[in-house]
Amino acid sequence: MPELLHDWVSLHAAIRPDAIAVVGNDDTLTYAQLETRSTQVARILTEGGCHKGDRICVLMPKCPAAIVCLLAIYKAGGVYVPLDPASPPARLEKILDSCDTRWLLAAGPTTRLLDAVFEHEPFRTSISIGWMDAHPPKETTFRIAFSIDDVRSQPVTPPVSRTTRRDPAHILYTSGSTGIPKGVVITHANVIHFVEWAVKYFDLSPSDRISGHPPLHFDLSFFDIFGTFAAGAQLHLVPTELNLLPNKMAEFIRASELTQWFSVPSVLTYMAKFEAVRIGDFPTLRRLLWCGEVFPTPSLMHWMRRLPHVKFTNLYGPTEATIASSYYTVPTCPDDEKAAIPIGTACEGEELLVLDERLQPVPHGQVGDLYIRGAGLSPGYWRDLDKTEAVFLRNPRSSDPSDRIYRTGDLAHIGSDGLVYFLGRADSQIKSRGYRIELGEIETAVNAIASVRESAVVALSSDGFEGASICCAYVPAPGAIITPVTLRKALSTVLPNYMLPSQWLVFERLPTNANGKIDRRQLKEAFAGDATQTARQS
Ligand code: AMP
């Protein structure tokens, strides 16, 4: 068992240096190259004053160089904080501020974004930037502290590390209902535990060719990356733009001869819709995994009928419990489109609990709140004890204070087959295009616009790639003239594209229920009716 996540790469670099480790659009790296380059970046970080526990941000497209940076940060004893290059500057600033970083590694077409962020103090003076591709930008508002040329002259012996597996490996920022993204802290031990189970269960070996499908700031990407490195296999980074090009995505899987494909239901359903997959397609593929959302049974049936040689596994789990906490391998293609696919049973070392409001187990068949206990649980949210204590609770059935359970916010029941079934959310968190979104974050951003008096954001499920359409009801401030176009423009400066509402309705007053709260059910009906009317008119 490795002590730290990057040890898997060092191990394979020593025994199979020329084996291919990562394949990207523009670059392919062997285990030896990955090992050497990450050590050199680690050396420049430690020489620049990076200490154990320092947060180091990475802002670059999904590419082999980004994997080098991730490993380098671990080797330098730092904590990796991946940033989404599709975020607007204002959201990145919130994350940079929250994680209190002194270092940022960047590459690719991120110059405009960085220019906007580094216009401001304190970022300009407090953060050093390392430019990690061969084309550092000129005439920018930010100063580049070191470039890839400086890295190449570094020694190839790794810096001495004092990190232990209980220390944080990364912080992943997810949508926060109060308008500020929440940083989930994940330790080396959290990831190593899941990966060791997954390598065994999925029978991963050096001959595997594994997809790197989700963006690198998604929790799921850590399984692709470290599942691959633990097995000494090849990681094939899937270009993000293929998500919306079903036939090209299918061509990518064929050409890369993937053996394990870890995807998300929105992409799989979209590919099914466009009939992108032939009967008996992807002859090398052994397993298709999905996580993050319900995979609608009709789409699953579509896939299973076309790929009878492939095993299909549903993984379930929130970022706070590291990658996945339960699994279910579908034994045979369902014959009923309404059949519910369970999220299954807990992965090794994890436990799923369906509890009532007094934290007592609910009888089988009854709906309860889903809690997770076990080795995957994050220590909590970065520098936010209140949020941590609100959802990471002491296990009421244990006298050990370190024994905790995590309230997922999901609803579930245990079926007569003993398997756990996911029944939706107890709150207003949704998934759209695979992204986890708190509708409260959007609502906070809309309410902050001066020309809006009040607003409410609800979601309707949709069968498009988005999976959900975000709807915003708003009341203009007295005398203000606003339209969905002006609102969307204002919001796009603070929210990423995937959080922008696609439907808008203006109200004189938002409808309320008997308790005086905003009547969200009525709003959903109003948006559903509006969508039907629009569809009829077009
Ligand atoms: P994230 O933290 O982005 O991984 O999102 C976690 C949430 O996604 C969970 O709390 C669930 O609501 C949802 N989720 C994850 N996996 C599944 C799954 N296999 N089926 C249904 N919902 C899922």
Coordinates of C-alpha atoms and ligand atoms in Angstrom, one line a residue:
M1 CA 0.0 0.0 0.0
P2 CA 1.5 3.4 -0.9
E3 CA 1.9 6.0 1.8
L4 CA 0.9 8.9 -0.6
L5 CA -0.9 9.1 -3.9
H6 CA 2.1 9.9 -6.1
D7 CA 3.9 6.8 -4.8
W8 CA 2.1 4.7 -7.3
V9 CA 3.7 6.7 -10.2
S10 CA 7.2 6.4 -8.6
L11 CA 6.7 2.7 -8.3
H12 CA 5.7 2.1 -11.9
A13 CA 8.4 4.6 -13.1
A14 CA 11.0 2.4 -11.4
I15 CA 9.8 -1.0 -12.8
R16 CA 8.2 0.0 -16.1
P17 CA 9.7 3.4 -17.0
D18 CA 8.8 3.3 -20.7
A19 CA 5.2 2.3 -20.2
I20 CA 2.7 4.9 -21.3
A21 CA 1.1 6.7 -18.4
V22 CA -1.0 9.6 -19.8
V23 CA -2.3 10.3 -23.3
G24 CA -3.6 13.8 -24.1
N25 CA -4.6 15.7 -27.2
D26 CA -1.1 17.1 -27.7
D27 CA 1.2 15.0 -25.6
T28 CA 1.9 11.5 -24.3
L29 CA 4.0 10.8 -21.2
T30 CA 5.6 7.6 -20.0
Y31 CA 5.7 6.8 -16.3
A32 CA 9.4 7.8 -16.3
Q33 CA 8.6 11.2 -17.9
L34 CA 5.7 11.8 -15.5
E35 CA 8.0 11.0 -12.5
T36 CA 10.8 13.2 -13.7
R37 CA 8.7 16.2 -14.7
S38 CA 6.6 16.2 -11.6
T39 CA 9.8 15.9 -9.4
Q40 CA 11.3 18.9 -11.2
V41 CA 8.1 21.0 -10.7
A42 CA 8.1 19.9 -7.0
R43 CA 11.7 21.0 -6.7
I44 CA 11.0 24.5 -8.0
L45 CA 8.0 24.8 -5.7
T46 CA 9.9 23.8 -2.6
E47 CA 12.9 26.0 -3.5
G48 CA 10.4 28.9 -3.9
G49 CA 9.3 28.4 -0.4
C50 CA 6.4 26.0 -0.6
H51 CA 5.8 24.2 2.7
K52 CA 3.8 21.3 3.8
G53 CA 0.1 22.1 3.7
D54 CA 0.4 25.1 1.4
R55 CA -2.5 25.3 -1.0
I56 CA -1.4 25.4 -4.7
C57 CA -4.0 26.2 -7.4
V58 CA -3.9 24.8 -10.9
L59 CA -5.7 26.6 -13.7
M60 CA -5.2 24.8 -17.0
P61 CA -7.2 22.7 -19.4
K62 CA -7.3 18.9 -19.0
C63 CA -3.9 17.9 -20.4
P64 CA -0.8 15.8 -19.4
A65 CA 0.9 18.9 -18.0
A66 CA -2.0 19.3 -15.5
I67 CA -1.4 15.7 -14.2
V68 CA 2.3 16.6 -13.9
C69 CA 1.3 19.6 -11.7
L70 CA -1.0 17.6 -9.5
L71 CA 1.7 15.0 -8.7
A72 CA 4.3 17.8 -8.2
I73 CA 2.1 19.5 -5.7
Y74 CA 1.8 16.3 -3.7
K75 CA 5.5 15.7 -3.9
A76 CA 6.2 19.2 -2.6
G77 CA 3.9 18.5 0.4
G78 CA 1.3 21.0 -0.9
V79 CA -2.4 20.7 -1.2
Y80 CA -3.8 20.7 -4.8
V81 CA -6.7 23.1 -5.6
P82 CA -7.9 22.6 -9.2
L83 CA -9.7 25.6 -10.7
D84 CA -12.2 25.5 -13.4
P85 CA -10.9 27.5 -16.5
A86 CA -14.6 28.1 -17.4
S87 CA -15.3 30.0 -14.2
P88 CA -15.9 33.8 -14.4
P89 CA -13.1 35.8 -12.6
A90 CA -15.4 36.8 -9.7
R91 CA -16.0 33.1 -8.7
L92 CA -12.2 32.3 -9.0
E93 CA -11.4 35.2 -6.8
K94 CA -13.7 33.8 -4.1
I95 CA -11.9 30.4 -4.3
L96 CA -8.4 32.0 -4.3
D97 CA -9.5 34.1 -1.3
S98 CA -10.9 31.1 0.5
C99 CA -8.0 28.7 0.0
D100 CA -5.5 31.5 0.8
T101 CA -3.0 30.4 -1.8
R102 CA 0.5 31.8 -2.6
W103 CA 1.0 29.7 -5.7
L104 CA -0.9 29.2 -9.0
L105 CA 0.3 26.9 -11.8
A106 CA -1.3 27.9 -15.1
A107 CA -1.2 27.0 -18.8
G108 CA -3.2 27.1 -22.0
P109 CA -5.8 29.8 -22.9
T110 CA -6.3 31.1 -19.4
T111 CA -4.5 34.5 -19.8
R112 CA -7.6 36.6 -20.1
L113 CA -9.1 35.1 -17.0
L114 CA -5.9 35.6 -15.1
D115 CA -5.6 39.2 -16.3
A116 CA -9.0 39.9 -14.9
V117 CA -8.3 38.3 -11.5
F118 CA -4.8 39.7 -11.1
E119 CA -6.0 43.2 -11.8
H120 CA -6.9 43.2 -8.1
E121 CA -5.0 43.3 -4.9
P122 CA -4.2 41.2 -2.9
F123 CA -3.9 38.6 -5.6
R124 CA -1.4 40.5 -7.7
T125 CA 1.2 40.8 -5.0
S126 CA 0.5 37.7 -2.9
I127 CA 0.3 34.9 -5.6
S128 CA 3.3 33.7 -7.6
I129 CA 2.4 32.1 -11.0
G130 CA 4.3 29.3 -12.6
W131 CA 3.6 29.0 -16.4
M132 CA 3.5 25.3 -17.3
D133 CA 3.5 25.2 -21.1
A134 CA 5.9 26.3 -23.8
H135 CA 4.1 29.5 -24.6
P136 CA 4.1 31.9 -21.6
P137 CA 2.0 35.0 -22.4
K138 CA 3.5 38.5 -22.8
E139 CA 2.2 41.8 -21.5
T140 CA 0.0 40.6 -18.8
T141 CA -1.3 42.1 -15.5
F142 CA 0.3 39.2 -13.7
R143 CA 4.0 38.4 -13.2
I144 CA 5.3 34.9 -14.1
A145 CA 7.6 33.7 -11.3
F146 CA 8.9 30.7 -13.3
S147 CA 8.3 29.0 -16.6
I148 CA 8.7 25.5 -18.0
D149 CA 12.3 26.4 -19.0
D150 CA 13.2 27.0 -15.3
V151 CA 11.6 23.7 -14.4
R152 CA 13.7 21.7 -16.9
S153 CA 16.9 22.8 -15.2
Q154 CA 15.8 21.4 -11.8
P155 CA 17.3 18.3 -10.2
V156 CA 15.5 15.0 -10.6
T157 CA 15.7 13.9 -7.0
P158 CA 12.4 14.4 -5.2
P159 CA 12.3 16.9 -2.3
V160 CA 12.1 15.4 1.2
S161 CA 8.4 15.1 2.2
R162 CA 6.9 15.2 5.6
T163 CA 3.4 14.6 4.4
T164 CA 1.5 11.6 5.8
R165 CA -1.5 9.9 4.3
R166 CA -3.8 11.6 6.9
D167 CA -2.8 15.0 5.5
P168 CA -5.0 16.8 3.0
A169 CA -4.2 16.0 -0.6
H170 CA -6.6 18.4 -2.3
I171 CA -9.5 20.8 -1.7
L172 CA -12.4 20.6 -4.2
Y173 CA -14.7 23.5 -4.4
T174 CA -18.4 22.8 -5.0
S175 CA -21.4 25.1 -5.2
G176 CA -22.4 26.6 -1.9
S177 CA -26.0 27.5 -1.1
T178 CA -25.0 30.8 0.5
G179 CA -23.3 32.0 -2.6
I180 CA -19.7 31.1 -1.7
P181 CA -18.3 27.9 -3.0
K182 CA -17.5 25.3 -0.3
G183 CA -14.1 23.6 -0.2
V184 CA -14.2 19.9 0.5
V185 CA -10.9 18.7 2.0
I186 CA -9.8 15.2 0.9
T187 CA -6.8 13.4 2.3
H188 CA -4.4 11.0 0.6
A189 CA -5.9 8.2 2.8
N190 CA -9.4 9.0 1.5
V191 CA -8.4 8.5 -2.1
I192 CA -6.0 5.6 -1.5
H193 CA -8.7 3.7 0.3
F194 CA -11.2 4.0 -2.6
V195 CA -8.7 3.3 -5.3
E196 CA -7.4 0.2 -3.7
W197 CA -10.9 -1.2 -3.5
A198 CA -11.7 -0.2 -7.0
V199 CA -8.5 -1.7 -8.5
K200 CA -9.5 -5.0 -7.0
Y201 CA -13.2 -4.9 -7.8
F202 CA -12.7 -3.6 -11.4
D203 CA -9.7 -5.9 -11.9
L204 CA -7.5 -3.1 -13.3
S205 CA -4.2 -4.1 -14.7
P206 CA -1.3 -2.6 -16.7
S207 CA -3.0 -3.6 -19.9
D208 CA -6.0 -1.3 -19.2
R209 CA -6.7 1.8 -21.1
I210 CA -8.8 4.0 -18.9
S211 CA -10.7 7.2 -19.7
G212 CA -10.0 10.5 -18.0
H213 CA -13.5 11.9 -18.7
P214 CA -14.6 14.4 -16.0
P215 CA -13.0 17.8 -15.7
L216 CA -10.0 17.8 -13.4
H217 CA -11.8 19.8 -10.7
F218 CA -14.4 17.0 -10.3
D219 CA -14.0 14.5 -7.6
L220 CA -14.6 11.6 -10.0
S221 CA -11.4 12.5 -11.9
F222 CA -9.3 11.2 -9.0
F223 CA -10.5 7.6 -9.7
D224 CA -9.5 7.8 -13.3
I225 CA -6.1 9.2 -12.5
F226 CA -5.1 7.2 -9.5
G227 CA -7.0 4.0 -10.5
T228 CA -4.8 4.1 -13.7
F229 CA -1.6 4.8 -11.8
A230 CA -2.3 2.2 -9.1
A231 CA -2.7 -0.4 -11.9
G232 CA 0.2 0.9 -14.0
A233 CA -2.3 1.4 -16.8
Q234 CA -2.8 4.1 -19.5
L235 CA -4.9 7.2 -18.8
H236 CA -6.6 8.6 -21.9
L237 CA -7.8 12.2 -21.3
V238 CA -11.1 12.7 -23.1
P239 CA -11.3 16.2 -24.7
T240 CA -14.1 18.1 -23.0
E241 CA -15.7 19.3 -26.2
L242 CA -16.6 15.7 -27.2
N243 CA -19.3 15.8 -24.5
L244 CA -21.5 17.6 -27.0
L245 CA -20.3 15.6 -30.1
P246 CA -21.7 12.1 -29.6
N247 CA -20.3 10.6 -32.8
K248 CA -16.9 12.0 -32.2
M249 CA -17.0 10.7 -28.6
A250 CA -17.8 7.3 -29.9
E251 CA -14.9 7.6 -32.4
F252 CA -12.6 8.6 -29.5
I253 CA -13.5 5.5 -27.5
R254 CA -12.9 3.3 -30.6
A255 CA -9.6 4.9 -31.6
S256 CA -8.2 4.9 -28.0
E257 CA -9.3 1.3 -27.6
L258 CA -10.6 2.1 -24.1
T259 CA -11.0 -0.9 -21.8
Q260 CA -12.6 1.0 -18.9
W261 CA -14.8 4.0 -19.5
F262 CA -16.0 6.1 -16.5
S263 CA -18.6 8.5 -17.7
V264 CA -21.7 10.5 -16.5
P265 CA -25.3 9.8 -17.4
S266 CA -25.8 13.1 -19.2
V267 CA -23.2 12.2 -21.8
L268 CA -24.4 8.6 -22.1
T269 CA -28.0 9.6 -22.6
Y270 CA -27.0 12.2 -25.2
M271 CA -25.0 9.6 -27.1
A272 CA -28.0 7.2 -26.9
K273 CA -30.2 9.9 -28.3
F274 CA -28.0 10.4 -31.3
E275 CA -27.6 6.7 -31.9
A276 CA -23.8 7.1 -31.7
V277 CA -23.1 3.5 -30.7
R278 CA -23.4 0.4 -32.9
I279 CA -24.3 -3.1 -31.9
G280 CA -21.1 -4.8 -30.6
D281 CA -19.2 -1.4 -30.8
F282 CA -16.0 -0.8 -28.7
P283 CA -14.8 -4.4 -28.8
T284 CA -12.0 -3.7 -26.3
L285 CA -14.3 -2.1 -23.7
R286 CA -14.7 -4.3 -20.6
R287 CA -16.6 -2.0 -18.3
L288 CA -18.7 1.1 -18.4
L289 CA -19.1 3.0 -15.1
W290 CA -21.2 6.0 -14.3
C291 CA -21.6 8.2 -11.3
G292 CA -23.0 11.5 -10.2
E293 CA -26.6 11.2 -11.4
V294 CA -29.4 8.8 -12.1
F295 CA -28.8 7.0 -15.4
P296 CA -32.4 6.7 -16.9
T297 CA -33.3 3.1 -17.3
P298 CA -34.3 3.5 -21.0
S299 CA -30.9 4.9 -21.8
L300 CA -29.2 2.1 -19.8
M301 CA -31.2 -0.5 -21.8
H302 CA -30.1 1.2 -25.0
W303 CA -26.5 0.8 -24.1
M304 CA -26.7 -2.7 -22.6
R305 CA -28.4 -4.0 -25.8
R306 CA -25.6 -2.6 -28.0
L307 CA -22.7 -3.7 -25.8
P308 CA -23.5 -7.2 -24.5
H309 CA -19.8 -7.8 -23.9
V310 CA -19.5 -4.9 -21.4
K311 CA -20.2 -4.8 -17.6
F312 CA -22.2 -1.8 -16.5
T313 CA -21.6 -0.5 -13.0
N314 CA -23.5 2.3 -11.2
L315 CA -21.3 4.2 -8.7
Y316 CA -22.8 6.5 -6.1
G317 CA -21.3 9.0 -3.8
P318 CA -20.8 12.7 -3.0
T319 CA -17.5 14.6 -3.1
E320 CA -17.5 14.7 0.8
A321 CA -17.2 10.9 0.9
T322 CA -14.5 10.7 -1.8
I323 CA -15.3 9.5 -5.4
A324 CA -17.9 6.8 -4.6
S325 CA -19.4 5.0 -1.6
S326 CA -21.6 2.4 -3.1
Y327 CA -21.8 0.3 -6.3
Y328 CA -24.1 -1.9 -8.3
T329 CA -23.1 -3.9 -11.3
V330 CA -26.3 -4.4 -13.4
P331 CA -26.6 -8.2 -13.8
T332 CA -28.6 -8.3 -17.0
C333 CA -30.3 -5.8 -19.3
P334 CA -33.5 -4.7 -17.6
D335 CA -36.7 -5.5 -19.6
D336 CA -38.8 -2.8 -18.1
E337 CA -38.1 0.9 -18.8
K338 CA -39.6 1.8 -15.4
A339 CA -37.3 -0.6 -13.5
A340 CA -35.3 1.4 -10.8
I341 CA -31.6 0.8 -10.8
P342 CA -30.3 0.7 -7.2
I343 CA -27.2 2.5 -6.0
G344 CA -26.4 -0.9 -4.5
T345 CA -24.3 -1.8 -1.6
A346 CA -21.5 0.1 0.2
C347 CA -17.9 -0.2 -1.1
E348 CA -15.4 -1.9 1.2
G349 CA -14.8 0.1 4.4
E350 CA -17.9 2.2 3.8
E351 CA -21.5 2.0 5.2
L352 CA -24.7 3.5 3.8
L353 CA -27.4 4.3 6.5
V354 CA -31.0 5.2 5.8
L355 CA -32.1 7.1 8.9
D356 CA -35.0 9.2 10.2
E357 CA -34.8 12.6 11.7
R358 CA -33.8 11.1 15.1
L359 CA -31.0 9.3 13.4
Q360 CA -32.7 6.0 13.8
P361 CA -32.7 3.4 11.0
V362 CA -36.0 3.5 9.0
P363 CA -37.6 0.1 8.3
H364 CA -36.8 -1.4 4.9
G365 CA -38.9 0.0 2.2
Q366 CA -39.5 3.4 3.9
V367 CA -37.9 6.6 2.7
G368 CA -35.2 8.1 4.9
D369 CA -32.2 10.4 4.8
L370 CA -29.1 8.8 3.4
Y371 CA -25.9 9.0 5.5
I372 CA -22.5 7.6 4.8
R373 CA -19.9 6.3 7.3
G374 CA -16.4 5.0 6.7
A375 CA -13.0 5.6 5.3
G376 CA -14.0 7.9 2.5
L377 CA -15.3 10.7 4.7
S378 CA -13.6 14.0 4.3
P379 CA -12.3 15.8 7.4
G380 CA -14.8 18.6 6.5
Y381 CA -15.0 21.9 4.7
W382 CA -12.0 24.1 4.4
R383 CA -11.9 26.5 7.3
D384 CA -15.6 26.2 7.9
L385 CA -16.4 24.5 11.2
D386 CA -20.1 25.5 11.1
K387 CA -20.8 23.9 7.7
T388 CA -18.7 20.9 8.7
E389 CA -20.6 20.4 11.9
A390 CA -23.9 20.8 10.2
V391 CA -23.5 17.7 8.0
F392 CA -20.6 15.6 9.5
L393 CA -22.2 14.3 12.7
R394 CA -21.0 12.0 15.5
N395 CA -22.2 8.5 14.9
P396 CA -25.0 8.1 17.6
R397 CA -24.3 4.4 17.8
S398 CA -20.6 4.8 18.8
S399 CA -18.8 6.0 21.8
D400 CA -15.8 6.9 19.6
P401 CA -15.9 10.7 19.0
S402 CA -13.9 10.2 15.7
D403 CA -16.7 7.9 14.4
R404 CA -18.7 10.2 12.1
I405 CA -21.6 10.0 9.7
Y406 CA -22.1 12.4 6.8
R407 CA -25.6 13.6 5.9
T408 CA -25.7 13.5 2.1
G409 CA -29.0 15.4 1.6
D410 CA -30.1 12.5 -0.5
L411 CA -33.3 10.5 0.1
A412 CA -33.2 6.7 -0.2
H413 CA -34.8 3.5 0.8
I414 CA -33.6 -0.1 1.3
G415 CA -35.4 -2.4 -1.0
S416 CA -36.6 -5.9 -0.2
D417 CA -33.5 -7.1 -2.1
G418 CA -31.3 -5.4 0.6
L419 CA -30.0 -2.9 -1.9
V420 CA -30.1 0.9 -1.5
Y421 CA -32.3 2.9 -3.9
F422 CA -31.7 6.7 -4.5
L423 CA -34.9 8.7 -4.4
G424 CA -33.8 12.3 -5.1
R425 CA -32.8 15.2 -2.9
A426 CA -34.2 16.5 0.3
D427 CA -33.0 20.0 -0.6
S428 CA -32.6 22.2 -3.7
Q429 CA -29.2 20.8 -4.9
I430 CA -29.4 19.7 -8.5
K431 CA -27.2 18.2 -11.2
S432 CA -26.9 19.8 -14.6
R433 CA -24.4 18.7 -17.3
G434 CA -22.9 16.6 -14.5
Y435 CA -22.2 19.7 -12.3
R436 CA -23.4 19.9 -8.7
I437 CA -25.3 23.1 -8.3
E438 CA -27.0 24.6 -5.2
L439 CA -29.9 26.7 -6.5
G440 CA -29.3 28.9 -3.5
E441 CA -26.0 30.0 -5.0
I442 CA -27.8 31.2 -8.2
E443 CA -30.5 32.9 -6.1
T444 CA -28.0 34.7 -4.0
A445 CA -26.3 36.0 -7.2
V446 CA -29.6 37.1 -8.7
N447 CA -30.7 38.9 -5.5
A448 CA -27.3 40.7 -5.5
I449 CA -28.2 42.5 -8.7
A450 CA -29.4 46.0 -7.8
S451 CA -32.3 46.1 -10.3
V452 CA -33.8 42.9 -8.8
R453 CA -36.1 43.2 -5.8
E454 CA -36.4 39.5 -5.1
S455 CA -36.0 36.2 -7.0
A456 CA -36.5 32.5 -6.7
V457 CA -34.7 29.8 -8.7
V458 CA -36.2 26.4 -9.3
A459 CA -35.2 23.5 -11.6
L460 CA -37.3 21.4 -14.0
S461 CA -35.9 18.1 -15.2
S462 CA -35.2 18.0 -18.9
D463 CA -34.2 15.2 -21.3
G464 CA -31.5 17.3 -23.0
F465 CA -27.8 17.1 -22.2
E466 CA -28.3 19.5 -19.3
G467 CA -30.5 17.0 -17.4
A468 CA -32.2 20.0 -15.7
S469 CA -33.3 23.4 -16.8
I470 CA -32.7 26.2 -14.4
C471 CA -35.6 28.6 -14.1
C472 CA -35.5 32.1 -12.5
A473 CA -38.6 34.0 -11.3
Y474 CA -37.8 37.6 -10.5
V475 CA -39.4 40.8 -9.3
P476 CA -37.8 44.0 -10.7
A477 CA -36.8 46.7 -8.2
P478 CA -39.2 49.7 -8.3
G479 CA -38.6 51.7 -11.5
A480 CA -36.0 49.2 -12.8
I481 CA -36.1 48.1 -16.4
I482 CA -34.6 44.7 -16.7
T483 CA -34.9 41.8 -19.1
P484 CA -33.7 38.2 -19.1
V485 CA -30.9 39.3 -21.5
T486 CA -29.6 42.0 -19.1
L487 CA -30.0 39.7 -16.1
R488 CA -28.1 36.9 -17.8
K489 CA -25.3 39.2 -18.8
A490 CA -25.0 40.5 -15.2
L491 CA -25.0 36.9 -13.8
S492 CA -22.4 35.7 -16.3
T493 CA -19.9 37.9 -14.5
V494 CA -20.2 36.0 -11.3
L495 CA -21.5 32.5 -12.2
P496 CA -20.1 29.9 -14.6
N497 CA -22.1 29.2 -17.7
Y498 CA -23.6 26.0 -16.5
M499 CA -25.3 27.8 -13.6
L500 CA -27.1 30.4 -15.8
P501 CA -30.9 30.1 -15.8
S502 CA -32.4 29.1 -19.2
Q503 CA -36.0 30.1 -18.4
W504 CA -37.1 33.4 -16.9
L505 CA -40.5 34.7 -15.7
V506 CA -41.2 38.2 -14.4
F507 CA -43.6 38.6 -11.4
E508 CA -45.1 41.6 -9.6
R509 CA -44.9 39.5 -6.4
L510 CA -43.6 36.0 -6.0
P511 CA -46.3 33.5 -5.0
T512 CA -46.3 32.4 -1.4
N513 CA -47.8 29.4 0.4
A514 CA -49.9 29.3 3.6
N515 CA -46.6 29.7 5.7
G516 CA -45.7 32.8 3.9
K517 CA -42.8 31.1 2.1
I518 CA -42.1 31.3 -1.6
D519 CA -44.4 28.7 -3.2
R520 CA -41.7 26.9 -5.3
R521 CA -44.2 24.2 -6.4
Q522 CA -46.4 26.9 -8.0
L523 CA -43.4 28.4 -9.6
K524 CA -42.4 25.1 -11.1
E525 CA -45.9 24.7 -12.5
A526 CA -45.7 28.2 -14.0
F527 CA -42.4 27.4 -15.7
A528 CA -43.6 24.0 -16.9
G529 CA -46.7 25.7 -18.4
D530 CA -44.6 28.4 -19.9
A531 CA -42.3 25.9 -21.5
T532 CA -45.3 23.9 -23.0
Q533 CA -46.7 27.1 -24.4
T534 CA -43.4 28.1 -25.9
A535 CA -43.0 24.7 -27.4
R536 CA -46.5 24.9 -28.9
Q537 CA -45.9 28.3 -30.4
S538 CA -42.6 27.3 -32.1
Ligands
AMP1 P1 -20.9 15.3 -6.3 O1 -20.4 15.8 -5.0 O2 -20.7 16.3 -7.4 O3 -20.3 14.0 -6.6 O4 -22.5 15.1 -6.2 C1 -23.0 14.2 -5.3 C2 -24.5 14.0 -5.5 O5 -24.7 13.5 -6.8 C3 -25.0 12.9 -4.5 O6 -25.3 13.4 -3.3 C4 -26.3 12.5 -5.3 O7 -27.3 13.5 -5.1 C5 -25.8 12.6 -6.8 N1 -25.3 11.3 -7.2 C6 -24.1 10.8 -7.2 N2 -24.0 9.5 -7.7 C7 -25.3 9.2 -8.1 C8 -25.9 8.0 -8.6 N3 -25.1 7.0 -9.0 N4 -27.2 8.0 -8.8 C9 -28.0 9.1 -8.5 N5 -27.4 10.3 -7.9 C10 -26.1 10.3 -7.7

